Amino acid sequence: MDREFLDGYIALAEGEKDPRNLLLAFAIARVLLIEFDVTHHVEHLFNITFCYFPITFRPPPDDPYGITTEDLKKALRDCLSATPAFGLLAVPLFLEKLTAGSPVTKRDTLQTLSICFPIYGALVARNNAKKLWNAFKLEIFQPTDIETENLALKATQALIQTIYSATDVFSKDEEIEGLAKDACEECIRILKEPEKSQAKPAIKVLSAFVSTTPSVSKFTLAQAIPHLVGIFLNRDEVQNRAPTLQLLSDLVEAARDSKLDDSNPEEIPLAPYKDEVLGAFTVGLKNTSTCVHAIAGLNGLVSTPGLLTDEELGFVVHNLNEVLTGGAAEENEDVSDAIINLLTNISSSAPRHVSQTTLPLLFNSLPDRAPPRKAEPDRLKYWRTLSFLKRLCLQPDLFEMLVVRLSTKLDLVCFGTKADGITEVDSEPGAAYAHSILRTLADVIAKKVDLGHSDVVKYLDRMVPKLYNLHIYSALVSQGDYVIASDPRLVSVSAEIVTLVVQTLPAQRQESFLASLLAAYIEGEATRIAQGQQKIPEDRKFAPFDLSAPTVQKNLVLLFSAGLIALHKDVALPVDNESVFLERLLDWSINQTESVFQRDAVFHALASLLNKRADVYSTFLTDRSDHFWSSQVANASLQTETRKKAISAWTWMTKALLVRGHNLAQSFTDRFFELFDDPDMNWEAARAIGKIVSPDKILTKKNHAVAKFLFAQKFSNAMLPRIIEGAKSSSQSRLQNAYLVALTSLIKSIPKTAYAHEMLTVRLNIRTRRTALMRLP
């Protein structure tokens, strides 16, 4: 049909308003523009499409078709960018929209132009370059908002890339011509006053040019870098060194981030200016006002692949060390943070320089003895140093050095001569220092585990035995006196480290570790798990589960639990009967523990074992659990405190089953409702309903727990209606209050989305019970 079809279609499509039809019309128009000979219909096709620009459609609230504004905008852009023939018609109209349009229209226009420039071609772009640049730079140099400014910069990049081919090559003596040269020179003139507000948008333009084409990038850097370095080194411009260095660092970072696909991969844009830029940033390190900008610039150089030699990286590290150990870093936290970030960056590619120069400086600044209580500046200094080490020592070689040096410091703090001013009574500074050292090791190894570092496994032999030795030795020699390493706060952090290391072990290595752990804690063979500088005394008995065991030994049950909670589900306990062993642990937790610290340790181990090996503990879960409930939880003749312990144990067991979706989880949960009428235990039982699904750090995928998807949501869907109905139907105030406590506990423990559908009912119930709640203690 040829022209007859196109004439007919144009007449039909003109004036369409329905968004469903417009999506189709834009798609049809794009096909026509690409596949048909539209030589005699360009203007008509342009008119029936551009008349919709910019799209202002807003879908109605209950739109059944799901057509969004963005859908229409994209379809229209695809159409307007379908043919180079639209260029002459579209660009003048786009310029009008930029001049007189609203901020929304301007953003839409800038996005559309960025897409259209490559299609419209170099001739259209070149002929309109000056007008377009004048419109773009208005949004860059006098921005109304950051989004429009960024879109104007992207549109400028697209314009430059369209005008200058990526294959254009210019010699050093041949200058680039046209818009790139004019705009670049305009920005350079502005940069003669780097302290003025216009300098920042000017450097943004130059930075955008660096990521366009190889020829424009080289020309821009050749003009801008010598200019900025010259200003920095000019003695008459000393007062402007800080803003100048900031501009230079921004340009260096842009050059680092530029990805010019058609450029020679062996060419590094910054290479010709490396020495002068490195020199300027090095000088900038020495001054407080320029230090942060110099570090940012050095980071740009360091993170540019292949730019700096190994010797130059060592030079950078040397200068950073001087600043880090000088007064400037201590006085300015931003400076020290920036230096550590840069050193961390360097350590990822060249750890040798950091390990040989930076780390020794930091380790030597750590005291061998804890500063006295009144020496606050000294305490602040070691906290600061440890925070630096925590961030620096992630790489395997650096972490190994960290473990060796901090383990030595830990031994000195825990077993060395007491520092002046610290008496037998006042050992808190030593405990605080030891805690900070252990916390540093725990935080670094946690980060390494998250990053999947394979070297963590080897610290089962290099660090874990020393930690057990540290605490077991201290517990055995304490003789009732306070020993730093027997402090429960330190034991808790060491337990975190043990769990983190055990997480990373394959099942076979976990089995051998588990055998040594049980030999130490059950058979009393402490040396099977504890090895270190301090020798375990042979004449002292290590038996933390004995009835007569001292508190310091019972506290070390946390280290026992730490070795269990991260086991794989197929790792069996090396005991004759696992159910009997679990029952003994449960009995010990209720009848022999002396603190929440000890009880929680056993509860965590119980929950972890039950969660992973519920099938092995079938006898325990049926026969023995019924006996435990009736004799320990529901037995009103027992002391209230004993029953509370038992409820906590039952809560963790229920949680272990619920997380894995075990069929006994519901019956275990139902038991709590039996206590809602118990005057001594109703609140404890009610609170437990929420605790069952509250987030925890034990039953997690990292610890190899068996966890079903959306178990918390499923639980809340079952429990919420039951609790609300129970509150409504109960005639006794005690029962009503228990249900209300259960409701409060549950909604605090689950995501809001899990109970959003019940919010109206929940609110009404809470309002009707508010008076009762206010009467509760």
GROMACS .gro file of N, CA and C in nm, residues 249-307:
model
  177
  249SER      N    1   4.133   1.678   4.324
  249SER     CA    2   4.098   1.542   4.366
  249SER      C    3   3.970   1.495   4.298
  250ASP      N    4   3.874   1.585   4.278
  250ASP     CA    5   3.750   1.549   4.208
  250ASP      C    6   3.782   1.506   4.064
  251LEU      N    7   3.873   1.579   4.000
  251LEU     CA    8   3.909   1.547   3.862
  251LEU      C    9   3.984   1.414   3.854
  252VAL      N   10   4.072   1.390   3.951
  252VAL     CA   11   4.146   1.263   3.955
  252VAL      C   12   4.049   1.145   3.974
  253GLU      N   13   3.952   1.161   4.062
  253GLU     CA   14   3.855   1.054   4.084
  253GLU      C   15   3.772   1.030   3.958
  254ALA      N   16   3.738   1.137   3.885
  254ALA     CA   17   3.664   1.120   3.760
  254ALA      C   18   3.747   1.044   3.658
  255ALA      N   19   3.876   1.076   3.651
  255ALA     CA   20   3.965   1.005   3.558
  255ALA      C   21   3.977   0.857   3.596
  256ARG      N   22   3.980   0.831   3.726
  256ARG     CA   23   3.987   0.692   3.772
  256ARG      C   24   3.860   0.615   3.734
  257ASP      N   25   3.745   0.681   3.748
  257ASP     CA   26   3.618   0.613   3.726
  257ASP      C   27   3.576   0.609   3.579
  258SER      N   28   3.646   0.681   3.494
  258SER     CA   29   3.607   0.685   3.353
  258SER      C   30   3.626   0.549   3.289
  259LYS      N   31   3.530   0.509   3.212
  259LYS     CA   32   3.537   0.380   3.142
  259LYS      C   33   3.516   0.406   2.994
  260LEU      N   34   3.624   0.420   2.922
  260LEU     CA   35   3.620   0.448   2.779
  260LEU      C   36   3.643   0.318   2.705
  261ASP      N   37   3.537   0.255   2.661
  261ASP     CA   38   3.546   0.119   2.605
  261ASP      C   39   3.635   0.111   2.482
  262ASP      N   40   3.642   0.221   2.405
  262ASP     CA   41   3.718   0.216   2.281
  262ASP      C   42   3.861   0.265   2.297
  263SER      N   43   3.899   0.300   2.419
  263SER     CA   44   4.035   0.349   2.440
  263SER      C   45   4.130   0.231   2.457
  264ASN      N   46   4.257   0.259   2.442
  264ASN     CA   47   4.360   0.157   2.458
  264ASN      C   48   4.363   0.115   2.604
  265PRO      N   49   4.336  -0.013   2.636
  265PRO     CA   50   4.333  -0.054   2.777
  265PRO      C   51   4.467  -0.036   2.848
  266GLU      N   52   4.575  -0.027   2.771
  266GLU     CA   53   4.706  -0.010   2.832
  266GLU      C   54   4.735   0.136   2.864
  267GLU      N   55   4.655   0.227   2.810
  267GLU     CA   56   4.674   0.369   2.838
  267GLU      C   57   4.597   0.409   2.963
  268ILE      N   58   4.662   0.481   3.052
  268ILE     CA   59   4.600   0.531   3.173
  268ILE      C   60   4.593   0.682   3.161
  269PRO      N   61   4.474   0.742   3.157
  269PRO     CA   62   4.462   0.885   3.132
  269PRO      C   63   4.547   0.972   3.225
  270LEU      N   64   4.563   0.929   3.349
  270LEU     CA   65   4.637   1.010   3.446
  270LEU      C   66   4.788   0.993   3.438
  271ALA      N   67   4.834   0.892   3.365
  271ALA     CA   68   4.977   0.859   3.365
  271ALA      C   69   5.068   0.977   3.332
  272PRO      N   70   5.039   1.060   3.232
  272PRO     CA   71   5.132   1.170   3.200
  272PRO      C   72   5.146   1.273   3.312
  273TYR      N   73   5.052   1.277   3.404
  273TYR     CA   74   5.051   1.382   3.508
  273TYR      C   75   5.072   1.324   3.648
  274LYS      N   76   5.108   1.196   3.652
  274LYS     CA   77   5.117   1.125   3.779
  274LYS      C   78   5.212   1.193   3.877
  275ASP      N   79   5.333   1.227   3.832
  275ASP     CA   80   5.434   1.281   3.923
  275ASP      C   81   5.392   1.415   3.983
  276GLU      N   82   5.344   1.505   3.899
  276GLU     CA   83   5.309   1.637   3.950
  276GLU      C   84   5.186   1.631   4.040
  277VAL      N   85   5.090   1.544   4.007
  277VAL     CA   86   4.971   1.531   4.091
  277VAL      C   87   5.008   1.466   4.225
  278LEU      N   88   5.088   1.361   4.221
  278LEU     CA   89   5.132   1.295   4.343
  278LEU      C   90   5.208   1.392   4.432
  279GLY      N   91   5.292   1.475   4.371
  279GLY     CA   92   5.366   1.575   4.447
  279GLY      C   93   5.274   1.675   4.515
  280ALA      N   94   5.172   1.722   4.443
  280ALA     CA   95   5.079   1.819   4.500
  280ALA      C   96   5.002   1.759   4.617
  281PHE      N   97   4.955   1.635   4.602
  281PHE     CA   98   4.880   1.572   4.711
  281PHE      C   99   4.970   1.544   4.831
  282THR      N  100   5.094   1.510   4.806
  282THR     CA  101   5.188   1.485   4.917
  282THR      C  102   5.212   1.613   4.997
  283VAL      N  103   5.230   1.723   4.925
  283VAL     CA  104   5.245   1.853   4.993
  283VAL      C  105   5.119   1.886   5.071
  284GLY      N  106   5.004   1.856   5.012
  284GLY     CA  107   4.877   1.885   5.079
  284GLY      C  108   4.857   1.809   5.207
  285LEU      N  109   4.920   1.692   5.221
  285LEU     CA  110   4.909   1.613   5.344
  285LEU      C  111   4.964   1.686   5.466
  286LYS      N  112   5.059   1.774   5.442
  286LYS     CA  113   5.132   1.836   5.553
  286LYS      C  114   5.054   1.949   5.619
  287ASN      N  115   4.944   1.991   5.557
  287ASN     CA  116   4.870   2.106   5.609
  287ASN      C  117   4.731   2.062   5.652
  288THR      N  118   4.688   2.111   5.766
  288THR     CA  119   4.558   2.070   5.821
  288THR      C  120   4.443   2.106   5.728
  289SER      N  121   4.450   2.224   5.666
  289SER     CA  122   4.338   2.270   5.583
  289SER      C  123   4.324   2.191   5.453
  290THR      N  124   4.432   2.131   5.406
  290THR     CA  125   4.429   2.060   5.278
  290THR      C  126   4.438   1.909   5.292
  291CYS      N  127   4.455   1.862   5.415
  291CYS     CA  128   4.485   1.720   5.435
  291CYS      C  129   4.375   1.627   5.384
  292VAL      N  130   4.250   1.657   5.418
  292VAL     CA  131   4.140   1.569   5.377
  292VAL      C  132   4.129   1.561   5.225
  293HIS      N  133   4.145   1.677   5.157
  293HIS     CA  134   4.137   1.678   5.011
  293HIS      C  135   4.256   1.603   4.949
  294ALA      N  136   4.372   1.615   5.011
  294ALA     CA  137   4.489   1.543   4.962
  294ALA      C  138   4.470   1.392   4.974
  295ILE      N  139   4.412   1.349   5.084
  295ILE     CA  140   4.388   1.205   5.102
  295ILE      C  141   4.288   1.154   4.999
  296ALA      N  142   4.183   1.235   4.972
  296ALA     CA  143   4.084   1.195   4.870
  296ALA      C  144   4.152   1.182   4.734
  297GLY      N  145   4.241   1.277   4.702
  297GLY     CA  146   4.313   1.269   4.575
  297GLY      C  147   4.406   1.150   4.567
  298LEU      N  148   4.476   1.123   4.677
  298LEU     CA  149   4.565   1.006   4.681
  298LEU      C  150   4.485   0.877   4.665
  299ASN      N  151   4.367   0.875   4.721
  299ASN     CA  152   4.282   0.757   4.706
  299ASN      C  153   4.246   0.734   4.559
  300GLY      N  154   4.223   0.846   4.487
  300GLY     CA  155   4.197   0.835   4.345
  300GLY      C  156   4.316   0.779   4.268
  301LEU      N  157   4.436   0.823   4.305
  301LEU     CA  158   4.557   0.772   4.240
  301LEU      C  159   4.580   0.625   4.273
  302VAL      N  160   4.569   0.592   4.400
  302VAL     CA  161   4.597   0.456   4.446
  302VAL      C  162   4.500   0.356   4.384
  303SER      N  163   4.373   0.395   4.372
  303SER     CA  164   4.272   0.301   4.322
  303SER      C  165   4.260   0.301   4.170
  304THR      N  166   4.349   0.374   4.101
  304THR     CA  167   4.355   0.365   3.955
  304THR      C  168   4.447   0.250   3.919
  305PRO      N  169   4.394   0.142   3.863
  305PRO     CA  170   4.475   0.022   3.838
  305PRO      C  171   4.597   0.053   3.750
  306GLY      N  172   4.714   0.008   3.798
  306GLY     CA  173   4.836   0.018   3.719
  306GLY      C  174   4.900   0.155   3.715
  307LEU      N  175   4.847   0.253   3.788
  307LEU     CA  176   4.902   0.388   3.779
  307LEU      C  177   5.028   0.404   3.862
   0.00000   0.00000   0.00000
